[in-house]
């Protein structure tokens, strides 16, 4: 980040994103005014009363796997998952100063769970399946005090006692243990809780205020209550009707009752006396995060939805919804900046660009959308899918208008599988006349389709590329288009004769291509980290600009007036460039994972960037004076 210290910053307007799939994905800050949740490799701090205010904690270099907040709210801790063979970080942040205090390394591959002691002196961390150790850290110094193998099976949860900071509990596959810490000798000893013949996989542990009982959520879908202190024995289980999908999250309410969330989206309030159901509601997606704010609750789900639940009548209200996986594409309709569309996994969503509310969702189960484009008149959303189909939808109704089967081959052994790219239809572009679509696939084919009413028919198929086609740009008069491919070539095609006009070669995977406004030049970027300007007539390289020092570039987008363009890539930085000088004039720093696509709005006032972590970020360009920079 040091190379951009002096560069002006883009103003971040809105962040849409929430990594809801991790356990304990949502926690409430004890000040009752803030919610904390993971988004890729960063933690988002969100004001409960102001949904558009977002602050971030950065410190991880890979996706966050667990979160914890200390009792007073002074400290926030997070653990991450990393590549096999590497150590996973545990980070401690100071909430008031919004800064990283300690980065601790001991666990291998993944940190499974975290918990602060009641006096905030210690932090307990549990490693993932490859590590499976429990470690006690000194919060003040960031150093390990002691550790031990957690169990011979996988351990999923950890919780401290409330009145004794030298006692904690862990739970996992067939295990439930109480640990006593011997600080003088730097040792930890465990006592297994007597469960008799009962076998359970414990997902969550919550210790009640007096330390007499603990409530443990299991994958079977029931809550086990165990008696602590001297006895350490099983006391009771409930509710009578088990929750489907297992219990993913547990939290104790101020009155001591047990609030649980299941993998099937059930939220139930259970009595602390006999674990009978007092209230329940069902939401979309497995409930992975629970937070108590006053007398109400916030819940987060695996489908990246966040709900507000009234504590009295259990009425739910959707507060936040976003993509739950890597967002593949983002597009604006031609000449209309008020809405934009994104695609991720099985769904396409249309958003209001100003309020960032979701206007429409289109879902195709068990399929993945790779790319999308609005037709010129805005009457269709044309999309490419991993099953080789082109599907077109109405942008207001979301209804399917037409579907073209086998538009591109889905070859299981194709090169795009080896490179890690998409399969099926990988690029789509509509012409300016509104009656043709140009598509590219993982099979290397470029195909032209004619739209007549609600049908779509093949006009031409052009085979030159040896690998997946990543991007297509079409000229204003619809006479030619240019395609960028993983085979290291960009080809200019004649759309009247359906032949190759010219070709550009480079030692790179071309990720994006755009025409300049007057179509005298072409702009490309790719895995060689460079932005290249090409003459559009003879296809010779005119200029080469280093786009990033460290990482591949995945996307670029030109402003409507041609004064600037925007790039995004694996370095996680949104960069705004002066077109004529080829200089980086502003940067946007907020993404915590690779940026997959960037797009400038048709009025040139906004930039939308999307990333691997599922984030959709809207940036304001209006404040930047492009000419004077």
Short mmCIF file of N, CA and C in Angstrom, two decimals, residues 4-150:
data_model
loop_
_atom_site.label_atom_id
_atom_site.label_comp_id
_atom_site.label_asym_id
_atom_site.label_seq_id
_atom_site.Cartn_x
_atom_site.Cartn_y
_atom_site.Cartn_z
N UNK A 4 0.99 4.03 -2.79
CA UNK A 4 -0.16 4.92 -3.01
C UNK A 4 -0.43 5.83 -1.82
N UNK A 5 0.56 5.99 -0.94
CA UNK A 5 0.34 6.83 0.25
C UNK A 5 0.01 8.26 -0.11
N UNK A 6 0.62 8.77 -1.19
CA UNK A 6 0.42 10.17 -1.57
C UNK A 6 -0.74 10.35 -2.55
N UNK A 7 -1.29 9.25 -3.06
CA UNK A 7 -2.34 9.34 -4.08
C UNK A 7 -3.68 9.70 -3.43
N UNK A 8 -4.45 10.61 -4.06
CA UNK A 8 -5.78 10.96 -3.52
C UNK A 8 -6.66 9.72 -3.39
N UNK A 9 -7.55 9.74 -2.42
CA UNK A 9 -8.43 8.60 -2.15
C UNK A 9 -9.81 8.81 -2.76
N UNK A 10 -10.34 7.74 -3.32
CA UNK A 10 -11.74 7.76 -3.77
C UNK A 10 -12.65 7.73 -2.55
N UNK A 11 -13.76 8.41 -2.63
CA UNK A 11 -14.71 8.41 -1.52
C UNK A 11 -15.64 7.20 -1.66
N UNK A 12 -15.65 6.36 -0.61
CA UNK A 12 -16.51 5.18 -0.60
C UNK A 12 -17.91 5.57 -0.15
N UNK A 13 -18.89 5.35 -1.03
CA UNK A 13 -20.28 5.71 -0.71
C UNK A 13 -20.99 4.61 0.05
N UNK A 14 -20.96 3.40 -0.50
CA UNK A 14 -21.71 2.29 0.09
C UNK A 14 -20.94 0.99 -0.05
N UNK A 15 -21.08 0.14 0.96
CA UNK A 15 -20.53 -1.22 0.91
C UNK A 15 -21.68 -2.20 1.09
N UNK A 16 -21.82 -3.10 0.14
CA UNK A 16 -22.79 -4.19 0.27
C UNK A 16 -21.99 -5.48 0.38
N UNK A 17 -22.07 -6.13 1.53
CA UNK A 17 -21.31 -7.36 1.68
C UNK A 17 -21.33 -7.86 3.10
N UNK A 18 -21.36 -9.18 3.22
CA UNK A 18 -21.38 -9.81 4.54
C UNK A 18 -21.06 -11.29 4.35
N UNK A 19 -19.97 -11.75 4.96
CA UNK A 19 -19.59 -13.17 4.87
C UNK A 19 -20.39 -13.95 5.90
N UNK A 20 -21.58 -14.37 5.51
CA UNK A 20 -22.49 -15.00 6.46
C UNK A 20 -22.25 -16.48 6.68
N UNK A 21 -21.34 -17.07 5.89
CA UNK A 21 -21.18 -18.53 5.97
C UNK A 21 -20.30 -18.97 7.13
N UNK A 22 -19.55 -18.06 7.77
CA UNK A 22 -18.66 -18.47 8.86
C UNK A 22 -19.44 -18.58 10.17
N UNK A 23 -19.06 -19.50 11.06
CA UNK A 23 -19.79 -19.60 12.34
C UNK A 23 -19.55 -18.36 13.20
N UNK A 24 -20.59 -17.91 13.89
CA UNK A 24 -20.46 -16.69 14.70
C UNK A 24 -20.17 -15.49 13.84
N UNK A 25 -20.84 -15.44 12.67
CA UNK A 25 -20.52 -14.43 11.66
C UNK A 25 -20.92 -13.01 12.05
N UNK A 26 -21.78 -12.88 13.06
CA UNK A 26 -22.29 -11.56 13.44
C UNK A 26 -22.25 -11.43 14.96
N UNK A 27 -21.64 -10.33 15.45
CA UNK A 27 -21.62 -10.09 16.90
C UNK A 27 -22.00 -8.65 17.19
N UNK A 28 -22.64 -8.43 18.34
CA UNK A 28 -23.01 -7.07 18.74
C UNK A 28 -21.93 -6.53 19.66
N UNK A 29 -21.58 -5.25 19.47
CA UNK A 29 -20.64 -4.61 20.38
C UNK A 29 -21.38 -4.28 21.68
N UNK A 30 -20.71 -4.41 22.83
CA UNK A 30 -21.40 -4.12 24.10
C UNK A 30 -21.95 -2.70 24.25
N UNK A 31 -21.50 -1.75 23.41
CA UNK A 31 -22.07 -0.39 23.49
C UNK A 31 -23.49 -0.33 22.94
N UNK A 32 -23.97 -1.47 22.36
CA UNK A 32 -25.34 -1.60 21.83
C UNK A 32 -25.61 -0.68 20.64
N UNK A 33 -24.57 -0.08 20.10
CA UNK A 33 -24.75 0.83 18.95
C UNK A 33 -24.11 0.28 17.68
N UNK A 34 -23.25 -0.72 17.81
CA UNK A 34 -22.53 -1.22 16.64
C UNK A 34 -22.68 -2.73 16.49
N UNK A 35 -22.72 -3.15 15.22
CA UNK A 35 -22.64 -4.56 14.88
C UNK A 35 -21.30 -4.81 14.20
N UNK A 36 -20.71 -5.96 14.45
CA UNK A 36 -19.46 -6.32 13.79
C UNK A 36 -19.67 -7.61 13.02
N UNK A 37 -19.19 -7.63 11.78
CA UNK A 37 -19.29 -8.86 11.00
C UNK A 37 -18.14 -8.92 10.01
N UNK A 38 -17.85 -10.13 9.55
CA UNK A 38 -16.74 -10.32 8.61
C UNK A 38 -17.20 -10.06 7.19
N UNK A 39 -16.28 -9.53 6.39
CA UNK A 39 -16.49 -9.38 4.95
C UNK A 39 -15.16 -9.73 4.29
N UNK A 40 -15.05 -10.97 3.83
CA UNK A 40 -13.78 -11.42 3.26
C UNK A 40 -12.69 -11.44 4.31
N UNK A 41 -11.65 -10.61 4.11
CA UNK A 41 -10.52 -10.57 5.03
C UNK A 41 -10.55 -9.35 5.94
N UNK A 42 -11.68 -8.66 6.01
CA UNK A 42 -11.78 -7.50 6.91
C UNK A 42 -13.02 -7.62 7.78
N UNK A 43 -13.02 -6.84 8.88
CA UNK A 43 -14.18 -6.78 9.77
C UNK A 43 -14.89 -5.46 9.50
N UNK A 44 -16.20 -5.51 9.33
CA UNK A 44 -17.00 -4.30 9.11
C UNK A 44 -17.63 -3.89 10.44
N UNK A 45 -17.50 -2.60 10.77
CA UNK A 45 -18.17 -2.04 11.95
C UNK A 45 -19.33 -1.22 11.41
N UNK A 46 -20.54 -1.59 11.79
CA UNK A 46 -21.72 -0.94 11.23
C UNK A 46 -22.57 -0.34 12.35
N UNK A 47 -22.93 0.90 12.18
CA UNK A 47 -23.78 1.58 13.16
C UNK A 47 -25.20 1.03 13.03
N UNK A 48 -25.78 0.62 14.15
CA UNK A 48 -27.14 0.05 14.15
C UNK A 48 -28.16 1.04 13.62
N UNK A 49 -27.96 2.32 13.94
CA UNK A 49 -28.95 3.35 13.57
C UNK A 49 -28.71 3.96 12.20
N UNK A 50 -27.49 3.81 11.66
CA UNK A 50 -27.18 4.40 10.35
C UNK A 50 -26.67 3.29 9.43
N UNK A 51 -27.55 2.72 8.61
CA UNK A 51 -27.16 1.57 7.79
C UNK A 51 -26.11 1.88 6.74
N UNK A 52 -25.89 3.16 6.42
CA UNK A 52 -24.92 3.49 5.37
C UNK A 52 -23.53 3.80 5.92
N UNK A 53 -23.37 3.81 7.25
CA UNK A 53 -22.05 4.10 7.81
C UNK A 53 -21.30 2.79 8.01
N UNK A 54 -20.08 2.73 7.49
CA UNK A 54 -19.26 1.53 7.63
C UNK A 54 -17.83 1.91 7.91
N UNK A 55 -17.24 1.25 8.90
CA UNK A 55 -15.81 1.36 9.14
C UNK A 55 -15.22 -0.03 9.06
N UNK A 56 -13.89 -0.11 8.91
CA UNK A 56 -13.27 -1.41 8.66
C UNK A 56 -12.05 -1.63 9.55
N UNK A 57 -11.85 -2.90 9.90
CA UNK A 57 -10.60 -3.36 10.51
C UNK A 57 -9.88 -4.21 9.48
N UNK A 58 -8.65 -3.81 9.11
CA UNK A 58 -7.84 -4.60 8.19
C UNK A 58 -6.65 -5.19 8.94
N UNK A 59 -6.26 -6.40 8.60
CA UNK A 59 -5.11 -7.01 9.25
C UNK A 59 -4.83 -8.39 8.70
N UNK A 60 -5.86 -9.00 8.11
CA UNK A 60 -5.69 -10.37 7.60
C UNK A 60 -5.33 -10.35 6.12
N UNK A 61 -4.63 -11.41 5.70
CA UNK A 61 -4.29 -11.53 4.28
C UNK A 61 -5.11 -12.63 3.60
N UNK A 62 -6.04 -13.22 4.34
CA UNK A 62 -6.96 -14.20 3.76
C UNK A 62 -8.30 -14.13 4.50
N UNK A 63 -9.25 -14.93 4.08
CA UNK A 63 -10.61 -14.77 4.60
C UNK A 63 -10.72 -15.08 6.10
N UNK A 64 -11.52 -14.28 6.78
CA UNK A 64 -11.74 -14.44 8.22
C UNK A 64 -12.62 -15.66 8.47
N UNK A 65 -12.28 -16.42 9.53
CA UNK A 65 -13.03 -17.64 9.84
C UNK A 65 -13.79 -17.56 11.16
N UNK A 66 -13.44 -16.59 12.05
CA UNK A 66 -14.17 -16.46 13.32
C UNK A 66 -13.93 -15.07 13.91
N UNK A 67 -14.86 -14.67 14.80
CA UNK A 67 -14.85 -13.33 15.42
C UNK A 67 -15.15 -13.43 16.90
N UNK A 68 -14.64 -12.47 17.68
CA UNK A 68 -15.00 -12.39 19.10
C UNK A 68 -14.82 -10.95 19.57
N UNK A 69 -15.67 -10.52 20.51
CA UNK A 69 -15.58 -9.19 21.11
C UNK A 69 -15.46 -9.37 22.62
N UNK A 70 -14.58 -8.58 23.26
CA UNK A 70 -14.42 -8.68 24.71
C UNK A 70 -15.63 -8.09 25.43
N UNK A 71 -15.75 -8.38 26.72
CA UNK A 71 -16.97 -8.03 27.46
C UNK A 71 -17.21 -6.53 27.50
N UNK A 72 -16.17 -5.72 27.68
CA UNK A 72 -16.35 -4.26 27.73
C UNK A 72 -16.42 -3.66 26.33
N UNK A 73 -16.00 -4.44 25.32
CA UNK A 73 -15.98 -3.94 23.95
C UNK A 73 -14.69 -3.27 23.56
N UNK A 74 -13.70 -3.32 24.46
CA UNK A 74 -12.42 -2.66 24.15
C UNK A 74 -11.66 -3.39 23.05
N UNK A 75 -11.73 -4.73 23.07
CA UNK A 75 -10.96 -5.52 22.10
C UNK A 75 -11.88 -6.28 21.15
N UNK A 76 -11.39 -6.43 19.92
CA UNK A 76 -12.05 -7.29 18.93
C UNK A 76 -10.98 -8.25 18.42
N UNK A 77 -11.30 -9.53 18.37
CA UNK A 77 -10.34 -10.53 17.87
C UNK A 77 -10.94 -11.25 16.68
N UNK A 78 -10.06 -11.65 15.76
CA UNK A 78 -10.51 -12.41 14.59
C UNK A 78 -9.44 -13.40 14.18
N UNK A 79 -9.89 -14.52 13.64
CA UNK A 79 -8.97 -15.54 13.13
C UNK A 79 -9.26 -15.78 11.66
N UNK A 80 -8.30 -16.36 10.96
CA UNK A 80 -8.47 -16.53 9.52
C UNK A 80 -8.21 -17.96 9.09
N UNK A 81 -8.52 -18.23 7.85
CA UNK A 81 -8.20 -19.51 7.21
C UNK A 81 -7.17 -19.20 6.13
N UNK A 82 -6.20 -20.08 5.94
CA UNK A 82 -5.18 -19.82 4.93
C UNK A 82 -4.89 -21.11 4.16
N UNK A 83 -3.84 -21.11 3.34
CA UNK A 83 -3.55 -22.27 2.50
C UNK A 83 -2.90 -23.39 3.31
N UNK A 84 -3.11 -24.65 2.93
CA UNK A 84 -2.49 -25.76 3.66
C UNK A 84 -0.97 -25.59 3.75
N UNK A 85 -0.45 -25.85 4.94
CA UNK A 85 0.99 -25.72 5.16
C UNK A 85 1.41 -24.38 5.73
N UNK A 86 0.50 -23.40 5.74
CA UNK A 86 0.83 -22.07 6.26
C UNK A 86 0.17 -21.85 7.62
N UNK A 87 0.71 -20.88 8.35
CA UNK A 87 0.12 -20.54 9.65
C UNK A 87 -0.99 -19.51 9.47
N UNK A 88 -2.03 -19.65 10.29
CA UNK A 88 -3.18 -18.74 10.23
C UNK A 88 -3.06 -17.70 11.34
N UNK A 89 -3.32 -16.45 10.99
CA UNK A 89 -3.18 -15.34 11.95
C UNK A 89 -4.37 -15.27 12.91
N UNK A 90 -4.07 -14.84 14.13
CA UNK A 90 -5.10 -14.35 15.05
C UNK A 90 -4.78 -12.87 15.27
N UNK A 91 -5.74 -11.99 15.02
CA UNK A 91 -5.50 -10.55 15.16
C UNK A 91 -6.35 -10.00 16.31
N UNK A 92 -5.75 -9.09 17.10
CA UNK A 92 -6.50 -8.37 18.14
C UNK A 92 -6.48 -6.89 17.77
N UNK A 93 -7.67 -6.27 17.76
CA UNK A 93 -7.81 -4.86 17.42
C UNK A 93 -8.29 -4.08 18.63
N UNK A 94 -7.87 -2.81 18.70
CA UNK A 94 -8.42 -1.89 19.70
C UNK A 94 -9.63 -1.22 19.07
N UNK A 95 -10.81 -1.42 19.65
CA UNK A 95 -12.04 -0.92 19.03
C UNK A 95 -12.10 0.61 19.03
N UNK A 96 -11.74 1.23 20.16
CA UNK A 96 -11.86 2.69 20.27
C UNK A 96 -10.90 3.39 19.32
N UNK A 97 -9.67 2.88 19.22
CA UNK A 97 -8.66 3.52 18.37
C UNK A 97 -8.70 3.01 16.94
N UNK A 98 -9.51 1.97 16.70
CA UNK A 98 -9.66 1.40 15.35
C UNK A 98 -8.31 0.99 14.76
N UNK A 99 -7.51 0.27 15.55
CA UNK A 99 -6.20 -0.13 15.03
C UNK A 99 -5.86 -1.56 15.46
N UNK A 100 -4.95 -2.17 14.71
CA UNK A 100 -4.46 -3.51 15.01
C UNK A 100 -3.43 -3.43 16.13
N UNK A 101 -3.62 -4.23 17.20
CA UNK A 101 -2.66 -4.22 18.31
C UNK A 101 -1.69 -5.39 18.19
N UNK A 102 -2.23 -6.61 18.01
CA UNK A 102 -1.38 -7.80 17.97
C UNK A 102 -1.76 -8.68 16.78
N UNK A 103 -0.72 -9.28 16.20
CA UNK A 103 -0.92 -10.34 15.21
C UNK A 103 -0.20 -11.57 15.76
N UNK A 104 -0.95 -12.64 16.01
CA UNK A 104 -0.38 -13.81 16.67
C UNK A 104 -0.41 -15.02 15.74
N UNK A 105 0.73 -15.72 15.66
CA UNK A 105 0.85 -16.87 14.77
C UNK A 105 1.21 -18.12 15.56
N UNK A 106 0.38 -19.12 15.49
CA UNK A 106 0.68 -20.45 16.06
C UNK A 106 -0.10 -21.53 15.34
N UNK A 107 -1.37 -21.25 15.07
CA UNK A 107 -2.25 -22.26 14.49
C UNK A 107 -1.92 -22.51 13.02
N UNK A 108 -2.11 -23.74 12.59
CA UNK A 108 -1.89 -24.09 11.19
C UNK A 108 -3.21 -24.04 10.43
N UNK A 109 -3.18 -23.49 9.25
CA UNK A 109 -4.26 -23.49 8.24
C UNK A 109 -5.52 -22.71 8.64
N UNK A 110 -6.06 -22.95 9.83
CA UNK A 110 -7.34 -22.30 10.17
C UNK A 110 -7.48 -22.08 11.68
N UNK A 111 -8.08 -20.94 12.02
CA UNK A 111 -8.49 -20.68 13.40
C UNK A 111 -10.00 -20.95 13.45
N UNK A 112 -10.40 -21.91 14.27
CA UNK A 112 -11.79 -22.37 14.28
C UNK A 112 -12.69 -21.50 15.15
N UNK A 113 -12.20 -21.11 16.34
CA UNK A 113 -13.05 -20.36 17.27
C UNK A 113 -12.19 -19.52 18.21
N UNK A 114 -12.78 -18.43 18.73
CA UNK A 114 -12.10 -17.51 19.64
C UNK A 114 -13.02 -17.15 20.79
N UNK A 115 -12.43 -16.83 21.95
CA UNK A 115 -13.23 -16.34 23.09
C UNK A 115 -12.34 -15.53 24.01
N UNK A 116 -12.86 -14.39 24.49
CA UNK A 116 -12.17 -13.57 25.49
C UNK A 116 -12.60 -14.00 26.89
N UNK A 117 -11.68 -13.89 27.86
CA UNK A 117 -12.07 -14.11 29.25
C UNK A 117 -12.85 -12.90 29.74
N UNK A 118 -13.60 -13.08 30.84
CA UNK A 118 -14.48 -12.02 31.34
C UNK A 118 -13.69 -10.79 31.78
N UNK A 119 -12.47 -11.00 32.31
CA UNK A 119 -11.66 -9.85 32.75
C UNK A 119 -10.79 -9.29 31.62
N UNK A 120 -10.92 -9.83 30.41
CA UNK A 120 -10.22 -9.37 29.20
C UNK A 120 -8.70 -9.56 29.29
N UNK A 121 -8.28 -10.44 30.19
CA UNK A 121 -6.84 -10.69 30.34
C UNK A 121 -6.36 -11.71 29.33
N UNK A 122 -7.23 -12.68 29.00
CA UNK A 122 -6.83 -13.79 28.13
C UNK A 122 -7.73 -13.89 26.90
N UNK A 123 -7.15 -14.48 25.85
CA UNK A 123 -7.90 -14.86 24.65
C UNK A 123 -7.62 -16.33 24.40
N UNK A 124 -8.67 -17.11 24.23
CA UNK A 124 -8.51 -18.53 23.90
C UNK A 124 -8.81 -18.72 22.42
N UNK A 125 -7.97 -19.52 21.76
CA UNK A 125 -8.20 -19.80 20.34
C UNK A 125 -8.09 -21.31 20.11
N UNK A 126 -8.91 -21.79 19.19
CA UNK A 126 -8.92 -23.21 18.83
C UNK A 126 -8.59 -23.31 17.35
N UNK A 127 -7.66 -24.21 17.01
CA UNK A 127 -7.28 -24.40 15.62
C UNK A 127 -8.25 -25.30 14.88
N UNK A 128 -8.17 -25.27 13.56
CA UNK A 128 -9.04 -26.08 12.72
C UNK A 128 -8.64 -27.55 12.71
N UNK A 129 -9.21 -28.35 11.80
CA UNK A 129 -8.95 -29.80 11.78
C UNK A 129 -7.47 -30.15 11.59
N UNK A 130 -6.71 -29.32 10.85
CA UNK A 130 -5.28 -29.62 10.62
C UNK A 130 -4.43 -29.32 11.84
N UNK A 131 -4.96 -28.55 12.77
CA UNK A 131 -4.19 -28.06 13.90
C UNK A 131 -4.71 -28.66 15.21
N UNK A 132 -5.98 -28.39 15.47
CA UNK A 132 -6.71 -28.97 16.62
C UNK A 132 -6.02 -28.77 17.97
N UNK A 133 -5.49 -27.59 18.20
CA UNK A 133 -4.94 -27.25 19.52
C UNK A 133 -5.75 -26.10 20.11
N UNK A 134 -5.74 -26.02 21.44
CA UNK A 134 -6.34 -24.88 22.12
C UNK A 134 -5.18 -24.10 22.74
N UNK A 135 -5.17 -22.78 22.50
CA UNK A 135 -4.06 -21.92 22.96
C UNK A 135 -4.64 -20.77 23.76
N UNK A 136 -3.96 -20.44 24.86
CA UNK A 136 -4.34 -19.29 25.69
C UNK A 136 -3.33 -18.18 25.46
N UNK A 137 -3.81 -16.99 25.10
CA UNK A 137 -2.95 -15.84 24.79
C UNK A 137 -3.11 -14.75 25.85
N UNK A 138 -2.01 -14.03 26.09
CA UNK A 138 -2.06 -12.84 26.93
C UNK A 138 -2.48 -11.67 26.05
N UNK A 139 -3.62 -11.06 26.35
CA UNK A 139 -4.15 -9.98 25.50
C UNK A 139 -3.24 -8.76 25.54
N UNK A 140 -2.63 -8.51 26.69
CA UNK A 140 -1.78 -7.32 26.86
C UNK A 140 -0.53 -7.38 25.99
N UNK A 141 0.12 -8.55 25.96
CA UNK A 141 1.40 -8.68 25.25
C UNK A 141 1.26 -9.35 23.88
N UNK A 142 0.16 -10.11 23.68
CA UNK A 142 0.01 -10.84 22.43
C UNK A 142 0.84 -12.10 22.36
N UNK A 143 1.28 -12.60 23.53
CA UNK A 143 2.12 -13.80 23.56
C UNK A 143 1.32 -15.00 24.07
N UNK A 144 1.68 -16.21 23.61
CA UNK A 144 0.98 -17.40 24.11
C UNK A 144 1.41 -17.74 25.53
N UNK A 145 0.46 -18.09 26.38
CA UNK A 145 0.76 -18.46 27.77
C UNK A 145 0.87 -19.97 27.91
N UNK A 146 -0.05 -20.69 27.30
CA UNK A 146 0.00 -22.15 27.33
C UNK A 146 -0.91 -22.70 26.24
N UNK A 147 -0.79 -23.97 25.98
CA UNK A 147 -1.61 -24.61 24.96
C UNK A 147 -1.63 -26.10 25.15
N UNK A 148 -2.53 -26.77 24.47
CA UNK A 148 -2.65 -28.23 24.57
C UNK A 148 -3.43 -28.75 23.37
N UNK A 149 -3.23 -30.04 23.02
CA UNK A 149 -4.10 -30.62 21.99
C UNK A 149 -5.55 -30.59 22.48
N UNK A 150 -6.46 -30.10 21.66
CA UNK A 150 -7.83 -29.90 22.11
C UNK A 150 -8.56 -31.22 22.37
#
